[in-house]
XYZ file of C-alpha atoms in Angstrom:
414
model
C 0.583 20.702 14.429
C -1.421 23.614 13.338
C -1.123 24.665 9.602
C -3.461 27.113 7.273
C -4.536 24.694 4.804
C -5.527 26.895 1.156
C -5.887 26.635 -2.564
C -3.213 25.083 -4.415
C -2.643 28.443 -6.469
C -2.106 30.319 -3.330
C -0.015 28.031 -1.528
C 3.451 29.899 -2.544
C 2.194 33.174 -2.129
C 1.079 32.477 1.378
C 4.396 30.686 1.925
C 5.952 33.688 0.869
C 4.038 35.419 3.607
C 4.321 33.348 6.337
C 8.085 33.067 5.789
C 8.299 37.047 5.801
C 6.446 37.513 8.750
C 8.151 34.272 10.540
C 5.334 32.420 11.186
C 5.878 29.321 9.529
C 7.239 26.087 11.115
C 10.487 24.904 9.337
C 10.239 21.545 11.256
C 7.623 20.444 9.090
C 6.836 20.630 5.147
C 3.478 21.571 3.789
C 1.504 18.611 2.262
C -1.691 17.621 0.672
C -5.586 17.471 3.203
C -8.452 16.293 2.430
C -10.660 19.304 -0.052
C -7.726 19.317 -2.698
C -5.741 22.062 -0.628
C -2.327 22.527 1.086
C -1.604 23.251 4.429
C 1.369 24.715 5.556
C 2.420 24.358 9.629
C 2.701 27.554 11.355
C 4.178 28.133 14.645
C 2.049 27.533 17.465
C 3.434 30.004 19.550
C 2.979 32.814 17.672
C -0.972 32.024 16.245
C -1.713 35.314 18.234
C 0.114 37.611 15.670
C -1.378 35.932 12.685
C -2.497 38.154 10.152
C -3.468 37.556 6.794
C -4.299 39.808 3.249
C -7.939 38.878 2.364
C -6.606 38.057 -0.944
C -4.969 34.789 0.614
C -8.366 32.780 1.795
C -7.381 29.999 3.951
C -8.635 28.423 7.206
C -6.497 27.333 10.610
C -6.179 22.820 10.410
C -4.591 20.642 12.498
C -2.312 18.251 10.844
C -2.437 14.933 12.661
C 0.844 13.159 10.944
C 2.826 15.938 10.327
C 5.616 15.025 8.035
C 9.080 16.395 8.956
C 10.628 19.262 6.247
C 14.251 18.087 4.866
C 16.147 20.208 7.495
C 14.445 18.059 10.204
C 15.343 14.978 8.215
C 18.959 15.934 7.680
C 19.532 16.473 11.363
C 18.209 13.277 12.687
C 21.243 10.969 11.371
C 23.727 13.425 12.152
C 22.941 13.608 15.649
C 22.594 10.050 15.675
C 25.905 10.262 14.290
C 27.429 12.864 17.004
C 25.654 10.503 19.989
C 27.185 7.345 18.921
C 30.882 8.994 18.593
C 30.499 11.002 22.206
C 29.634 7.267 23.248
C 32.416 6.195 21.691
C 35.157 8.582 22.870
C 33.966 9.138 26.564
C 35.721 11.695 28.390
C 37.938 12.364 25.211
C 34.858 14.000 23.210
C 35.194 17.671 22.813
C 33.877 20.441 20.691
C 37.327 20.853 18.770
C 36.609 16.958 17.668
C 32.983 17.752 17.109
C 34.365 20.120 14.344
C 35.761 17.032 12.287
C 32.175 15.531 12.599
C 30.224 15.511 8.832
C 27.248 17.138 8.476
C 26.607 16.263 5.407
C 27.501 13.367 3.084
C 26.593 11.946 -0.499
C 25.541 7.851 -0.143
C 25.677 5.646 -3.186
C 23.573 2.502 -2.017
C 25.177 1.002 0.851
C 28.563 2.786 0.512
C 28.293 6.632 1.798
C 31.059 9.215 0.508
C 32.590 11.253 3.072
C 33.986 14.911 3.308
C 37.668 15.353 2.800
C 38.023 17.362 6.223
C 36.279 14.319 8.152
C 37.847 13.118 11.201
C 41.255 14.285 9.711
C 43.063 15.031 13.445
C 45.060 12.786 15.042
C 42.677 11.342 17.906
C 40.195 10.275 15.148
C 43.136 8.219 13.545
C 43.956 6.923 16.961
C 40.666 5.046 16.927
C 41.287 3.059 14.100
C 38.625 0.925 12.642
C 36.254 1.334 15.216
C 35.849 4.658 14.429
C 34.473 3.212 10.947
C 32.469 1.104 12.343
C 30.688 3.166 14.212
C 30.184 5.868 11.849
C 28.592 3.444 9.091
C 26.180 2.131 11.807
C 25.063 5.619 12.863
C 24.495 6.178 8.904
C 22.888 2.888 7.943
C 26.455 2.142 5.774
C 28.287 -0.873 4.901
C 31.176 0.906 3.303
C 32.361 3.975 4.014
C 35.154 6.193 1.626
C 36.124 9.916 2.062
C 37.142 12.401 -0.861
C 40.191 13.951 -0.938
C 41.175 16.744 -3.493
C 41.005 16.688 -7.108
C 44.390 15.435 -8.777
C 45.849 17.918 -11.213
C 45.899 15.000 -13.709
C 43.978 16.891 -16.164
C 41.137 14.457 -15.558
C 39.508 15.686 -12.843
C 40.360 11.909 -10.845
C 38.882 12.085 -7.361
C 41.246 11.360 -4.450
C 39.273 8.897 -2.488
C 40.225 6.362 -0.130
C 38.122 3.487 0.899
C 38.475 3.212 4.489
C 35.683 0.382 5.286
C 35.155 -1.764 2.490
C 36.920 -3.222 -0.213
C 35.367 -2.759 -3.454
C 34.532 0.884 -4.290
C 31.915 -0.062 -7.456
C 28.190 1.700 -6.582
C 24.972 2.425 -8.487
C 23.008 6.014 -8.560
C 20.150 5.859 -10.186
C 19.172 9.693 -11.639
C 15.987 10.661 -13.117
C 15.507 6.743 -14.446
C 18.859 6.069 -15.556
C 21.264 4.247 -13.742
C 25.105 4.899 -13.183
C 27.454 2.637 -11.915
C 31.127 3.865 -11.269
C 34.209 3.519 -8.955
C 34.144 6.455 -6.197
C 37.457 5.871 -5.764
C 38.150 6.180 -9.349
C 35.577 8.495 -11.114
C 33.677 11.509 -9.897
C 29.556 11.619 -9.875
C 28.497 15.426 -9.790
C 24.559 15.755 -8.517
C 24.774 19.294 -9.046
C 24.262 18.724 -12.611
C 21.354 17.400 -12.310
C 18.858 20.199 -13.730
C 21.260 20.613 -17.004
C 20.828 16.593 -17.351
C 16.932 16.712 -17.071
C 17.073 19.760 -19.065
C 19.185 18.229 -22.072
C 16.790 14.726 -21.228
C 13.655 16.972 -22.444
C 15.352 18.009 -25.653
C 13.613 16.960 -28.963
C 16.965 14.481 -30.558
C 14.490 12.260 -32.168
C 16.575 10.746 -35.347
C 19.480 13.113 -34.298
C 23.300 11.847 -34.205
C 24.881 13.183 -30.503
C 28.654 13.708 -30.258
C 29.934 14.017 -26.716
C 32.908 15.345 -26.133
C 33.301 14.795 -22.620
C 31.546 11.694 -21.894
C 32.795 11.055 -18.642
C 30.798 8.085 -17.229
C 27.796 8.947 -19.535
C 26.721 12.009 -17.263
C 24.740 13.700 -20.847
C 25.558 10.569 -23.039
C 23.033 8.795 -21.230
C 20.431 11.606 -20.936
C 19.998 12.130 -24.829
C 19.780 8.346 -25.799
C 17.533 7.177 -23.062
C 15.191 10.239 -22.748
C 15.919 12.733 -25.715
C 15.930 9.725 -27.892
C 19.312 10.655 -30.034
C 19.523 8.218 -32.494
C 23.050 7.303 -31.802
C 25.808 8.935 -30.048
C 29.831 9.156 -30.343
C 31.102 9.441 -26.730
C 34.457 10.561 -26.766
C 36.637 9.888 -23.166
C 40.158 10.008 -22.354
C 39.963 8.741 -18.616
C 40.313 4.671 -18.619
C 38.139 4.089 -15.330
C 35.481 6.843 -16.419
C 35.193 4.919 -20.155
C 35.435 1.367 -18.197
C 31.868 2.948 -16.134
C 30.503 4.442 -19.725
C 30.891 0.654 -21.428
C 28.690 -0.672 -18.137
C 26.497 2.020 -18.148
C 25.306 1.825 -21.643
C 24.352 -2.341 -21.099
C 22.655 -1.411 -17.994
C 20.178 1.046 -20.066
C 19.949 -0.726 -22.929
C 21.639 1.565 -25.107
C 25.127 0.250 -25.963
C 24.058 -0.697 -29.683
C 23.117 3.389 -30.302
C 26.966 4.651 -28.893
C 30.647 4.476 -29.846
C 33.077 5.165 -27.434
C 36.375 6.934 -28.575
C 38.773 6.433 -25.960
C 40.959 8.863 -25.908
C 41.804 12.836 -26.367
C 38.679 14.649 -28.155
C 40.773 16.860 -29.709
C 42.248 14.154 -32.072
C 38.804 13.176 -33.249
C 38.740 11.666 -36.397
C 35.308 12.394 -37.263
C 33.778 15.004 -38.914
C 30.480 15.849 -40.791
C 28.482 13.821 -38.565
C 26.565 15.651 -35.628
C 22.816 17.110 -35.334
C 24.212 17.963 -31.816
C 27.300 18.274 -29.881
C 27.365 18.579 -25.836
C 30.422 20.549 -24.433
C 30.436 19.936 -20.444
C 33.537 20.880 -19.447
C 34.408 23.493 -17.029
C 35.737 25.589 -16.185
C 35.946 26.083 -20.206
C 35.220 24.012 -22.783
C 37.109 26.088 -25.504
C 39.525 23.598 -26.377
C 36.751 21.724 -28.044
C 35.182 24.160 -30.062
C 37.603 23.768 -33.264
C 36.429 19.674 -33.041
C 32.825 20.692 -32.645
C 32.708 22.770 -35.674
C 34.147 19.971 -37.542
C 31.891 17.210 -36.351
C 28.532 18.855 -37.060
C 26.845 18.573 -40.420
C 28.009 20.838 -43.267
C 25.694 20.455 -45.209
C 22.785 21.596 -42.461
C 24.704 22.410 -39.490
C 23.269 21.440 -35.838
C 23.246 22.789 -32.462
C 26.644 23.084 -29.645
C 25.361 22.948 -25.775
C 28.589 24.871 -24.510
C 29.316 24.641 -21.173
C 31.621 27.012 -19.079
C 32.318 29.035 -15.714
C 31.851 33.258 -16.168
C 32.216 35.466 -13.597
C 30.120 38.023 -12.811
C 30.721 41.328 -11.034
C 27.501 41.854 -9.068
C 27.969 45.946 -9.002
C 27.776 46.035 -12.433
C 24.216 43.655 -12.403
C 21.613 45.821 -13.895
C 17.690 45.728 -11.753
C 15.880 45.181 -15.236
C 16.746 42.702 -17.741
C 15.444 39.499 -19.103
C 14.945 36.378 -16.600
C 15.503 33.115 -17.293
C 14.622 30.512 -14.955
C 17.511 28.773 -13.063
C 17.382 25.833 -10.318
C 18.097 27.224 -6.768
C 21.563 27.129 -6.899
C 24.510 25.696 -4.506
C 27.458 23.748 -5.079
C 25.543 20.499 -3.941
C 22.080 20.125 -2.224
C 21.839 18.094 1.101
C 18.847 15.594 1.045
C 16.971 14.427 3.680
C 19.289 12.776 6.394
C 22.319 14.694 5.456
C 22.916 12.863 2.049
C 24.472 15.422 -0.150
C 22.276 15.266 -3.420
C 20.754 18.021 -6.257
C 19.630 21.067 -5.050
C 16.029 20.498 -4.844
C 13.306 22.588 -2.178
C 10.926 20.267 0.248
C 7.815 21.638 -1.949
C 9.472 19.980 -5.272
C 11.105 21.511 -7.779
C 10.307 25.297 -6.845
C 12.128 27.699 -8.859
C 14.386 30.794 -8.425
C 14.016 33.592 -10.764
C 17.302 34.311 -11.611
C 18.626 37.489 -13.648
C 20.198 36.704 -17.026
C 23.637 38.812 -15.859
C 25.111 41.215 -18.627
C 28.439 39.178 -18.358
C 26.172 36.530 -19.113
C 25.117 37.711 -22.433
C 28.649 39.313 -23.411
C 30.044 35.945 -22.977
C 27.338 34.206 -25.123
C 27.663 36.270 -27.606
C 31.419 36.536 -27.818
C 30.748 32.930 -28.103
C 28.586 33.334 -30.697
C 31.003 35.412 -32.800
C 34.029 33.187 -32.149
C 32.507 29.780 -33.782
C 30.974 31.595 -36.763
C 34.580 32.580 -36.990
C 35.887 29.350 -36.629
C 33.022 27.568 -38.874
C 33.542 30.106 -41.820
C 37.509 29.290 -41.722
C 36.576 25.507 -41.610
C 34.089 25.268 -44.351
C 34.912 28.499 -46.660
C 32.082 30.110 -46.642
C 29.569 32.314 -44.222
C 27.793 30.942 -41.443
C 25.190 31.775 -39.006
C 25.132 31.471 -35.171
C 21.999 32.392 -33.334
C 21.722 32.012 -29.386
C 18.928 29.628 -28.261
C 19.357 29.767 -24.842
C 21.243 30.323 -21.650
C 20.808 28.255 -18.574
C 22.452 28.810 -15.331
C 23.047 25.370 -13.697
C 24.997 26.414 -10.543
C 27.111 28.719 -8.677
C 30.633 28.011 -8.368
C 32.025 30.093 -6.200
C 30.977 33.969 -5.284
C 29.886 35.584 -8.540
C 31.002 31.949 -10.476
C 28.611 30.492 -12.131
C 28.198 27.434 -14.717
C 26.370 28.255 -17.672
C 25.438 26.235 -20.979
C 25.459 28.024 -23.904
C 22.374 26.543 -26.528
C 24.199 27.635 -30.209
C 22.371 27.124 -33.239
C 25.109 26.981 -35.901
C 23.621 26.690 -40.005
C 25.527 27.336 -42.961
C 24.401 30.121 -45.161
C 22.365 29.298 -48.070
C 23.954 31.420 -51.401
């Protein structure tokens, strides 16, 4: 494959270029040769109209082993997937039942999660557990479940049915630190995984952690394994998500620096207790900020990670204002064969410059205001609230995005 192998330092800028000018070759990724440089694969067919800035020195290789980019990857089990079911189905296969085929998936060790709107019409049914079959040998699976909707329980409780399998218990492992859960019982969002290796890279040293909404240990886990919190209160209501916390606390090594509280965070008993408290609910966390303010320290205060979903208006996004820099985002990322994972780019963890939105700073400091408020009514006197940080982990929805909120809250000295 040819590729234009160049400097480290002006490998993205000559990506940049190549991808402008549609020269470069999407079925392959760029990767180290021999000199220290980068070579990225261009299209052979279209050497002739090559052109290059001077600025950008870099020198025509042929790669030998070319290794295939992500979107190659992903398409090689799915069309695996779409041979073995037109074998299957024979003169039945058509492209209205090629619609109900996955294209992407999420797979927890041997067990891979399907898409609610997977082989949902009646034919598919027809086939019964050979369709099963066949689908976990075309993805390398030995149990297969697919997702249904949310339940309105007020727990966010996933709606999935095993339908190979009998035991729906897996293990992720994220950034180092393992998660074991019931799919059937307890959701696993990768989309939060730049806000978990964000919070993971926090200095907690000697710092107590209250959690509000532990779930399985999604952020628990982060600031006691990598932060190193001191000890953390992990506060749950959902049985099966606390039943997945109490495992996944013995399987890092950790369960001697938590307490779960089992039950509804806003009956927490505790107060005067937290260097730090993590908010991760959406769409709104809001419900939790009286209990925060009473849980941190009143004697020195702390900082609240707030989590929630604002909307922004894109007409009324102004061309110069301060950046901040945000993870590429989508709902969920799709690895490389089809495996729905964190939204990560083949050449690592490239960055998006993304615009910190007016809306975005109206809402933090509305925020702001409204738990100085709430602090000064708790503790009688004057407090200060001072904005840290705002990071954009994904887009919900159009103009929806999920932000955390870094709040420094200290009393003020008389």
């Amino acid at each position: 494959v040819p590729a234009l192998a160049t400097e480290p330092r002006f490998a993205q800028r000559l990506r940049e270029h190549l991808e402008e000018e549609q020269l470069l070759d999407s079925r392959y990724r760029l990767q180290k040769v021999p000199g220290g440089h980068v070579a990225l694969p261009v299209l052979e067919e279209k050497l002739s109209r090559l052109w290059l800035p001077q600025e950008m020195p870099c020198g025509l290789v042929q790669i030998q082993d070319p290794v295939p980019s992500r979107a190659a990857r992903r398409r090689m089990p799915a069309q695996k997937l779409r041979d073995e079911l037109r074998r299957l189905l024979g003169e039945s296969w058509s492209e209205d039942l090629e619609r109900d085929v996955p294209r992407a998936w999420q797979r927890h060790g041997d067990l891979v999660l399907l898409s609610e709107d997977s082989f949902r019409t009646a034919p598919w049914e027809k086939l019964g557990p050979a369709l099963w079959k066949t689908v976990a040998s075309a993805l390398g699976a030995r149990r297969l479940a697919r997702r249904g909707q949310v339940l309105p329980d007020g727990m966010r409780s996933p709606s999935v049915t095993l339908v190979l399998g009998q035991d729906g218990w897996v293990e992720h492992v994220d950034n180092g630190i393992r998660y074991t859960f019931d799919v059937t019982k307890c959701m696993f969002s990768p989309g939060n995984i730049t806000e978990k290796l964000r919070v993971a890279s926090l200095p907690c040293s000697g710092e107590v952690l209250v959690d509000l909404y532990a779930g399985i240990g999604y952020f628990t886990l982060p600031y006691l394994v990598h932060a190193a919190a001191a000890f953390a209160h992990a506060c749950e209501w959902n049985g099966h998500a606390v039943e997945a916390l109490r495992r996944n606390l013995v399987l890092n090594g950790v369960q001697d620096r938590c307490r779960i509280h089992h039950g509804d965070s806003r009956q927490l008993e505790l107060q005067d207790i937290a260097d730090r408290v993590n908010l991760g609910l959406i769409p709104s966390s809001e419900e939790g900020w009286p209990v925060a303010c009473r849980v941190l320290k009143k004697g020195t205060g702390g900082v609240l990670h707030i989590h929630h979903n604002v909307e922004t208006l894109p007409a009324l996004a102004l061309p110069h204002t301060p950046v901040l820099q945000a993870e590429r985002a989508s709902l969920e990322g799709v690895g490389s064969d089809g495996e729905v994972q964190h939204p990560m780019e083949d050449s690592g963890k490239e960055m998006l410059r993304a615009r910190i939105r007016p809306e975005w700073q109206r809402w933090a400091e509305a925020t702001a205001a409204r738990i100085q408020g709430l602090l000064a009514e708790l503790h009688g006197q004057p407090w200060h609230t001072s904005i840290l940080h705002i990071e954009a982990v994904k887009s919900y929805a159009p103009h929806v995005h999920h932000l955390v909120l870094d709040l420094e809250c200290r009393p003020t000295l008389p």
